[in-house]
Coordinates of C-alpha atoms in Angstrom, one line a residue:
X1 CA -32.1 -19.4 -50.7
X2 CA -29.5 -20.6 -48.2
X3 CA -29.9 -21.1 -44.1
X4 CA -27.1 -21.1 -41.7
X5 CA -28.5 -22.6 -38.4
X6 CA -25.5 -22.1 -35.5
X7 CA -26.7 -24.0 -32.6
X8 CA -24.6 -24.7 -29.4
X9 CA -25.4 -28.3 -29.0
X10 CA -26.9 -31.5 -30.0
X11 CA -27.9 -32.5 -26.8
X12 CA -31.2 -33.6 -26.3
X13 CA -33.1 -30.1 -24.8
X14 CA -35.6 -27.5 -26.1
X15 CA -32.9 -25.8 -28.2
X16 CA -31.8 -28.6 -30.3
X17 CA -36.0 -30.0 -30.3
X18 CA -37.4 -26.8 -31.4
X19 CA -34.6 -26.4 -34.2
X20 CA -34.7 -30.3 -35.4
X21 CA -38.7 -29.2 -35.4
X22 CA -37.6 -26.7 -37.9
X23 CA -35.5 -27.8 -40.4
X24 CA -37.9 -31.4 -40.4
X25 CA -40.7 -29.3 -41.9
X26 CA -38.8 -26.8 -43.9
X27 CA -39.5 -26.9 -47.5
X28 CA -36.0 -28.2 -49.0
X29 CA -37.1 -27.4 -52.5
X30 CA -36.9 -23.5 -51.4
X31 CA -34.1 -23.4 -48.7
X32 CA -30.6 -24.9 -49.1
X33 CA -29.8 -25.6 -45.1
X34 CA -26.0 -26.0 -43.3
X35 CA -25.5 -26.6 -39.7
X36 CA -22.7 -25.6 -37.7
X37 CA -23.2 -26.9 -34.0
X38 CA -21.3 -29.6 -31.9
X39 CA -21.3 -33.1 -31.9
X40 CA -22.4 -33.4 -28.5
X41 CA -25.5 -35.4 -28.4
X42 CA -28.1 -37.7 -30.2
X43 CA -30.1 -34.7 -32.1
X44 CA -26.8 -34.5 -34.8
X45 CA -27.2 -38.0 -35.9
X46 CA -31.3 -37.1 -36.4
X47 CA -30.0 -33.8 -38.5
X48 CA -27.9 -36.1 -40.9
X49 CA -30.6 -38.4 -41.2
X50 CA -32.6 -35.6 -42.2
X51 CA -29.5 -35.5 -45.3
X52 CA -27.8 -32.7 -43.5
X53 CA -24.7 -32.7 -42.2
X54 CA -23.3 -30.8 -40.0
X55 CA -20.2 -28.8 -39.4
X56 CA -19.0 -29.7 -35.6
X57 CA -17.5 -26.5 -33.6
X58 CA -17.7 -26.1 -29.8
X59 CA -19.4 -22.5 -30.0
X60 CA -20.4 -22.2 -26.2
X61 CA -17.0 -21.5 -25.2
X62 CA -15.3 -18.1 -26.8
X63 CA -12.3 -18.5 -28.5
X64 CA -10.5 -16.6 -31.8
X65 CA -9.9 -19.7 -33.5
X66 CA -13.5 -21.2 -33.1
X67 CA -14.4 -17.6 -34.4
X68 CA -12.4 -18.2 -37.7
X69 CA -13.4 -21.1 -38.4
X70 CA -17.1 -20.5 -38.5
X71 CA -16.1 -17.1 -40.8
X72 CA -14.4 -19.3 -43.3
X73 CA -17.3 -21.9 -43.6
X74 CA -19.8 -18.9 -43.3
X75 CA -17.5 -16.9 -46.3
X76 CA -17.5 -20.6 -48.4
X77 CA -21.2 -21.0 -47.8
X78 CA -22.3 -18.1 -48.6
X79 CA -25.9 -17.9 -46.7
X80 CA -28.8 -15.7 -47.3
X81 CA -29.4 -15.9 -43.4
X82 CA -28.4 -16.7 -40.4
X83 CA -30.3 -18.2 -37.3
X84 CA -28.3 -18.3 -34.5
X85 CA -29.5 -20.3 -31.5
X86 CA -28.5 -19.8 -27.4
X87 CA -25.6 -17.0 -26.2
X88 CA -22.3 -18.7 -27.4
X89 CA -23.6 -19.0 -30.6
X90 CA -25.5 -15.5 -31.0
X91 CA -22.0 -14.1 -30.3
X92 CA -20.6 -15.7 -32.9
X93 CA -23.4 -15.5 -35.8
X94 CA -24.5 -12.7 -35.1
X95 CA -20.7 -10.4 -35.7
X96 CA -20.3 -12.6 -38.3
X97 CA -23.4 -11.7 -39.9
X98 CA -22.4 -8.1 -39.5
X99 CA -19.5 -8.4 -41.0
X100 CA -20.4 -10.3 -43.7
X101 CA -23.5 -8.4 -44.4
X102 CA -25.7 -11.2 -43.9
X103 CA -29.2 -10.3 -42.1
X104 CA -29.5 -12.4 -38.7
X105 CA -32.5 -13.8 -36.8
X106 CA -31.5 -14.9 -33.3
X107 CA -33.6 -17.0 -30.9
X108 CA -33.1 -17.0 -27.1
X109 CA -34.0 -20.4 -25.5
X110 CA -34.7 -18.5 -22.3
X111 CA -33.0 -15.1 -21.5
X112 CA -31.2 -16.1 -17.9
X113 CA -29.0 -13.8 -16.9
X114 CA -30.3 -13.1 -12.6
X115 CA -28.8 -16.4 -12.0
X116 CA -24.9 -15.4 -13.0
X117 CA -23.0 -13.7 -10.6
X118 CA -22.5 -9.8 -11.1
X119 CA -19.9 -9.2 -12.9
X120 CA -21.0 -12.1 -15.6
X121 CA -24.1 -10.5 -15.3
X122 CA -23.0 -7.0 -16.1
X123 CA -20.7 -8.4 -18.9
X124 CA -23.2 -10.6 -20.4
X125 CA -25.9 -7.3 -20.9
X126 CA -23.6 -5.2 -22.2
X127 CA -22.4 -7.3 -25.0
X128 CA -26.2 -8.7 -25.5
X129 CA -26.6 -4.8 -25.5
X130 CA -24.3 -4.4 -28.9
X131 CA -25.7 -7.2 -30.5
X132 CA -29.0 -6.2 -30.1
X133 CA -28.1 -3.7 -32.7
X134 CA -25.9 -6.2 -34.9
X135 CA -29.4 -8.0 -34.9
X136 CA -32.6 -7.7 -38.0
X137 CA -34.3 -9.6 -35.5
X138 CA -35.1 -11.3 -31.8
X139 CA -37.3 -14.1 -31.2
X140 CA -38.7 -15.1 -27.8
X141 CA -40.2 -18.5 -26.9
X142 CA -42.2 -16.8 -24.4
X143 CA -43.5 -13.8 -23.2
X144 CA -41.8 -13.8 -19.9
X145 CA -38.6 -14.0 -21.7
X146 CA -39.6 -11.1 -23.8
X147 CA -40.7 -9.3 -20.8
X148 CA -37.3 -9.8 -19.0
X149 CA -35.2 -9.2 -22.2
X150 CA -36.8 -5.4 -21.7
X151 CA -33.6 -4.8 -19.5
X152 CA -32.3 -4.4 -23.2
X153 CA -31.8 -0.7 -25.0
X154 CA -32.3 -1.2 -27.8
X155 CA -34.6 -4.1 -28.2
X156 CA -38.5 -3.2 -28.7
X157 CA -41.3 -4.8 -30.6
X158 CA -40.1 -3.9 -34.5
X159 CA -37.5 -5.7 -34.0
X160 CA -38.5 -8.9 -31.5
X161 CA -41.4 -11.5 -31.8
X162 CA -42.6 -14.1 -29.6
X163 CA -43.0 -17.2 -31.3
X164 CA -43.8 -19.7 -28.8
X165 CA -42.4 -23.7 -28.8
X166 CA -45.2 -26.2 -30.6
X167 CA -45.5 -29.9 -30.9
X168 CA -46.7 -31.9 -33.0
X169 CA -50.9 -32.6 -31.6
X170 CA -51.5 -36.0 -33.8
X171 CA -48.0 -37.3 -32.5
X172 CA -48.8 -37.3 -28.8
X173 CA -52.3 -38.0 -29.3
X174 CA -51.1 -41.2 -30.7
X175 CA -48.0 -41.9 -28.5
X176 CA -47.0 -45.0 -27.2
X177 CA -46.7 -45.8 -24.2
X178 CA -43.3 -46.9 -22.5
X179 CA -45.1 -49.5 -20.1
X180 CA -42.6 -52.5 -20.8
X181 CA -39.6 -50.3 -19.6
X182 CA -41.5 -48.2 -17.0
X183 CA -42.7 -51.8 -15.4
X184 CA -38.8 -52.5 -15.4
X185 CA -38.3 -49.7 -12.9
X186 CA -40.6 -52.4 -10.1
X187 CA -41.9 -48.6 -8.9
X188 CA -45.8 -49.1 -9.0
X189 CA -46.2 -52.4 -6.4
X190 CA -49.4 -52.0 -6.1
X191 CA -53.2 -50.1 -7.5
X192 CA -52.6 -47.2 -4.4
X193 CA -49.4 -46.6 -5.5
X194 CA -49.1 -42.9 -7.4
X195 CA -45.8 -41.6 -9.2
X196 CA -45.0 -38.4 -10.1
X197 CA -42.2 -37.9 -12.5
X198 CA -40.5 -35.4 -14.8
X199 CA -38.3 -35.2 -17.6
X200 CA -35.8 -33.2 -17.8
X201 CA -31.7 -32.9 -17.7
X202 CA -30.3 -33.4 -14.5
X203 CA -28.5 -29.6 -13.7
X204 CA -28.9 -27.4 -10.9
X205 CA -31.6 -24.7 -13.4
X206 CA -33.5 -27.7 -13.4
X207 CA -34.5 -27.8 -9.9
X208 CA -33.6 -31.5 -9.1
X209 CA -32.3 -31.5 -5.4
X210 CA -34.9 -29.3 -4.6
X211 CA -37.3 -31.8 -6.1
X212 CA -36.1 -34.7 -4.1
X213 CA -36.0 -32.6 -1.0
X214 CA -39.6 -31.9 -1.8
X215 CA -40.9 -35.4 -2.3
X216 CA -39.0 -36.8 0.4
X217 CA -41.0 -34.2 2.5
X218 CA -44.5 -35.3 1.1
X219 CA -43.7 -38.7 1.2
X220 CA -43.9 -38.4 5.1
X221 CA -47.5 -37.5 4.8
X222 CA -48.1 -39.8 1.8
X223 CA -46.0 -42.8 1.4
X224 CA -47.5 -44.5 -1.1
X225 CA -46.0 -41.8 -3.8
X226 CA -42.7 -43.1 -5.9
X227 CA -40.4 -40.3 -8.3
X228 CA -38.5 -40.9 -12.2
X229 CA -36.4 -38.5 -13.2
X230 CA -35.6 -39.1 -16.8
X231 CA -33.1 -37.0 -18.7
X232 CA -29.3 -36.6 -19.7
X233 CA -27.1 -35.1 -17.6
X234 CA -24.5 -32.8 -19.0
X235 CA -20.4 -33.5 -18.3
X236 CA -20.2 -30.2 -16.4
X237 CA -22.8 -31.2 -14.0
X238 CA -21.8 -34.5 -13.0
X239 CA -21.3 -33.3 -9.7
X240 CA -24.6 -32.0 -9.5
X241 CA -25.9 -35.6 -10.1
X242 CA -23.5 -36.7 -7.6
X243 CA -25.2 -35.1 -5.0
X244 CA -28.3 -35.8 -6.2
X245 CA -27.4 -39.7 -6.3
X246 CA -26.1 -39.3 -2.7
X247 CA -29.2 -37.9 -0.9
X248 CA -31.1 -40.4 -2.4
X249 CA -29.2 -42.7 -0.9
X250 CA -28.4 -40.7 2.4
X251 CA -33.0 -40.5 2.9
X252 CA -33.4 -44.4 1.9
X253 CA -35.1 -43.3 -1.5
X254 CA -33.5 -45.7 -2.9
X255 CA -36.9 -48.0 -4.0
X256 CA -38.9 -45.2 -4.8
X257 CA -37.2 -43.0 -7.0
X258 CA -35.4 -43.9 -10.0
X259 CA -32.9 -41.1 -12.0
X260 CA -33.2 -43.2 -15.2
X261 CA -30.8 -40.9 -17.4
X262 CA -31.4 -40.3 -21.3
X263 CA -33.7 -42.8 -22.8
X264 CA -34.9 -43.0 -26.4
X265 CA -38.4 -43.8 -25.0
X266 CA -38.4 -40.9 -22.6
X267 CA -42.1 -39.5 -24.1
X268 CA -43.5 -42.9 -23.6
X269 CA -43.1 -42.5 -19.6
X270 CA -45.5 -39.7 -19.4
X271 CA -48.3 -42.4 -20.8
X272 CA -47.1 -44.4 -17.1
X273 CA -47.0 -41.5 -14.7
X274 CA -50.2 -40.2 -12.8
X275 CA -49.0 -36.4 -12.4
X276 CA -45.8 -34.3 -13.9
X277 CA -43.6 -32.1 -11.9
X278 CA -41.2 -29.6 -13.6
X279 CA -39.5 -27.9 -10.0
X280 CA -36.8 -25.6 -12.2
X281 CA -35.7 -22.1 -11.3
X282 CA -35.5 -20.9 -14.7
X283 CA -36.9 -21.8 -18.5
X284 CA -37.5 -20.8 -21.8
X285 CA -40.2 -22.1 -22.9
X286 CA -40.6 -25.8 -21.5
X287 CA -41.2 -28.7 -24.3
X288 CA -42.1 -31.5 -21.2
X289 CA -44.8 -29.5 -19.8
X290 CA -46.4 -28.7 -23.0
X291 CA -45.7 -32.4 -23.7
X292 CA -47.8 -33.5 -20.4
X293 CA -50.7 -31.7 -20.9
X294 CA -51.3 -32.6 -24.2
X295 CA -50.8 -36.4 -22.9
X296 CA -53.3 -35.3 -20.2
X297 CA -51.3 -35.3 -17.1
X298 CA -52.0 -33.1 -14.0
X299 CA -49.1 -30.6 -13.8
X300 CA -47.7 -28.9 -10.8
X301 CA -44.1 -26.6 -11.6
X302 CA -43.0 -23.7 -10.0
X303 CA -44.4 -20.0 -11.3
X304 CA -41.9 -19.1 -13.6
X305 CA -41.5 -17.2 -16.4
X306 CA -42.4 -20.2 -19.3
X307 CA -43.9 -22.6 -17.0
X308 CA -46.2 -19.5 -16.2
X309 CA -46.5 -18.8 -19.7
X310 CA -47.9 -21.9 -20.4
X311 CA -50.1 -22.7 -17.3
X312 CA -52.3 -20.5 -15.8
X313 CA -52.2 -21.0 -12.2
X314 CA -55.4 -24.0 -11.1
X315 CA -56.5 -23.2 -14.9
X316 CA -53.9 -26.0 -16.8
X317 CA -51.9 -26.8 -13.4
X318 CA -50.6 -25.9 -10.4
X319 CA -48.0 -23.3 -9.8
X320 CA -46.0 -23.2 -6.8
X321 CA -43.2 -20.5 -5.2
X322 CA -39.6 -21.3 -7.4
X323 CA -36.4 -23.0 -5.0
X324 CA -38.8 -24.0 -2.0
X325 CA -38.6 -27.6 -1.1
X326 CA -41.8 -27.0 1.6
X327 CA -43.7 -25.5 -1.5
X328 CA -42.9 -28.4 -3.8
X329 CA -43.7 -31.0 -1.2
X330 CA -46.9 -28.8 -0.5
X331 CA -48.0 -29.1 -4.3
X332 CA -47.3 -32.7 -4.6
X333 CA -49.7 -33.5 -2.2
X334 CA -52.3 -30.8 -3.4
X335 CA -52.6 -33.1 -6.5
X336 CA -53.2 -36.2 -4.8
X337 CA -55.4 -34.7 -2.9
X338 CA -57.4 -32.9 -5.6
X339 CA -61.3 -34.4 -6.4
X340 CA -61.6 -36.1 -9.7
X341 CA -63.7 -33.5 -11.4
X342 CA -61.4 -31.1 -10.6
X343 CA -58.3 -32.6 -12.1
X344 CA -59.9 -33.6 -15.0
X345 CA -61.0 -29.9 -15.9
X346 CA -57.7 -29.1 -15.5
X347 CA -56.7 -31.9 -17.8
X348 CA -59.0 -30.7 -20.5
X349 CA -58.4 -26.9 -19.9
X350 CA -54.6 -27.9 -20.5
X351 CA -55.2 -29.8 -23.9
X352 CA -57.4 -27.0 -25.2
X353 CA -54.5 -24.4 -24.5
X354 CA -52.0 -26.4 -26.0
X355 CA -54.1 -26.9 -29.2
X356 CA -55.2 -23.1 -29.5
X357 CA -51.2 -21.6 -28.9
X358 CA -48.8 -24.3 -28.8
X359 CA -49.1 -26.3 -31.8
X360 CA -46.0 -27.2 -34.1
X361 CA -47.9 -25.7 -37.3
X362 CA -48.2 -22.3 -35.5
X363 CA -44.4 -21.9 -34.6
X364 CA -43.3 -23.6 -38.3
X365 CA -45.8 -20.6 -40.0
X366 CA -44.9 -18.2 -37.8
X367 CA -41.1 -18.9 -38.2
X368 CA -40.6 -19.0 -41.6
X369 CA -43.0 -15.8 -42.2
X370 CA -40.1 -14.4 -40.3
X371 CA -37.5 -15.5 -42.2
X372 CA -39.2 -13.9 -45.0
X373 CA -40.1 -10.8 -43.6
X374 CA -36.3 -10.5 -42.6
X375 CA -34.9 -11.3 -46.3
X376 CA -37.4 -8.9 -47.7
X377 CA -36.3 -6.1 -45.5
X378 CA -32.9 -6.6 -46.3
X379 CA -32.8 -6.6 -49.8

């Protein structure tokens, strides 16, 4: 059997994780994989070491010719299925698939439409709308996505799943610690000091200026607390780091918080930090919080759909209001002020709920039951 992932980038991000989670377990001896994506980022050269290489297209932007090209490769290929990853992509794969007759599974890495202005917004559901029906199947990486993707005719639950992100349990019971690098950064001075930190890409979904306005906020009451921010930061939101960059300059943050950028050792920081913060306006599913609380790292994010998913509010975490800096700066303090016996319950509640629903086995089975279930059905 053959597999045609179409992905929208190799950037490092829950997208690109969740489907280099994939094809490392996937059992070769049954599947023949191709790859059409863009060379974009540092997941592509992890897919070739995995013997796969990939075809590089730019399929987040629409264009006829981009179109052709990935029907000739799919028309020489010749695949059994189709997984398409992310909207530019979906669009693509997924009338492709149609015409060719080739069934389709198609994953949404969070369904964010609210944010776009109207018109995008209208445009974007009525062609999601069409595809739906182009589609043998939908899978969710969270039931808040699910839930919002109900603004959908002609989705319902024969043809959508949830199948939420997992990581691998030994790996981060095991993981190493970045404290040469994270020393480097000259953040922790002293025993009273306490740093929060995050990782993720630096773009306004993320949350990062209302981060900064948050912690400068706390830090007023508590100024013994330091920031790292560690994650890429995409060419179209330069700007957006910019300004970033420039209030952190503007509030004399300057020694206490550090926006580190992509780093290979990334993980290792959350073995340095004393709490995680995840302040974005809208996820999927979120790999770094499921990352932190199996590490064992008090969590405070904003009550989203995924982060809420995830963490059940004072169960695993705090949740706080979404876009509020007061809110964010009132939650950063809430964990430092929290009583030992209380944080650690929420420590241990987290690593039980990560074990019991967001383990790498359980998306791998679940996944490539689906895949089956889908070839079966279109025979």
């Amino acid at each position: 059997m053959k597999l045609a992932i179409i992905s929208g980038t190799t950037l490092p991000g829950g997208g690109p994780r969740h489907i280099y989670s994939l094809l490392e377990s996937i059992d070769r001896k049954k599947w023949d994989i191709i790859v059409c994506t863009h060379k974009d980022g540092s997941y592509w050269n992890k897919l070739v070491a995995l013997g796969i290489t990939p075809y590089d297209l730019v399929l987040r932007r629409l264009s006829f010719f981009t179109f052709l090209e990935l029907f000739k490769i799919l028309i020489k290929e010749k695949p059994d299925l189709i997984h398409t990853h992310g909207k530019g992509p979906g669009v693509y794969g997924r009338l492709i698939g149609w015409i060719l007759r080739i069934p389709v599974v198609h994953t949404f890495h969070g369904f964010q439409y609210k944010l776009l202005p109207f018109l995008n917004k209208l445009f974007y559901l009525i062609v999601e709308n069409i595809l739906t029906l182009l589609t043998q199947h939908h899978i969710f990486v969270s039931d808040g996505e699910k839930r919002k993707a109900k603004i959908l005719k002609f989705l319902n639950d024969s043809n959508s799943s949830v199948i939420n992100n997992g990581i691998d349990l030994e790996f981060f019971e095991n993981l190493a610690s970045a404290e040469d690098a994270f020393a480097e950064q000259g953040l922790r001075s002293s025993e009273e000091i306490k740093v929060f930190g995050t990782l993720s890409r630096v773009s306004p979904e993320k949350g990062i200026t209302t981060l900064l306005e948050g912690f400068s906020e706390a830090k007023k009451v508590a100024p013994h607390i330091r920031l790292i921010i560690v994650g890429d930061c995409p060419n179209e939101h330069q700007e957006y780091l910019k300004t970033a960059r420039q209030y952190i300059y503007k509030n004399g943050l300057d020694e206490v918080v550090k926006i580190l950028g992509s780093r290979p050792d990334a993980l290792g920081f959350l073995k340095c930090i004393d709490f995680y913060v995840s302040p974005s306006k809208s996820e999927g599913l979120p790999y770094n919080i499921i990352e932190a609380l199996a590490v064992g790292i008090p969590v405070v994010a904003t009550d989203i759909p995924g982060n809420n998913d995830i963490i059940r509010k004072s169960v695993e975490g705090l949740l706080i209001p979404v876009n509020s800096a007061r809110s964010l700066a009132h939650g950063l303090l809430s964990l430092l002020e929290m009583g030992e016996e209380e944080c650690q319950a929420m420590v241990q509640n987290g690593k039980v709920r990560i074990r019991n629903q967001f383990s790498l086995n359980q998306m791998l089975e679940k996944t490539f039951s689906l895949y089956q279930k889908v070839l079966e059905g279109s025979d």
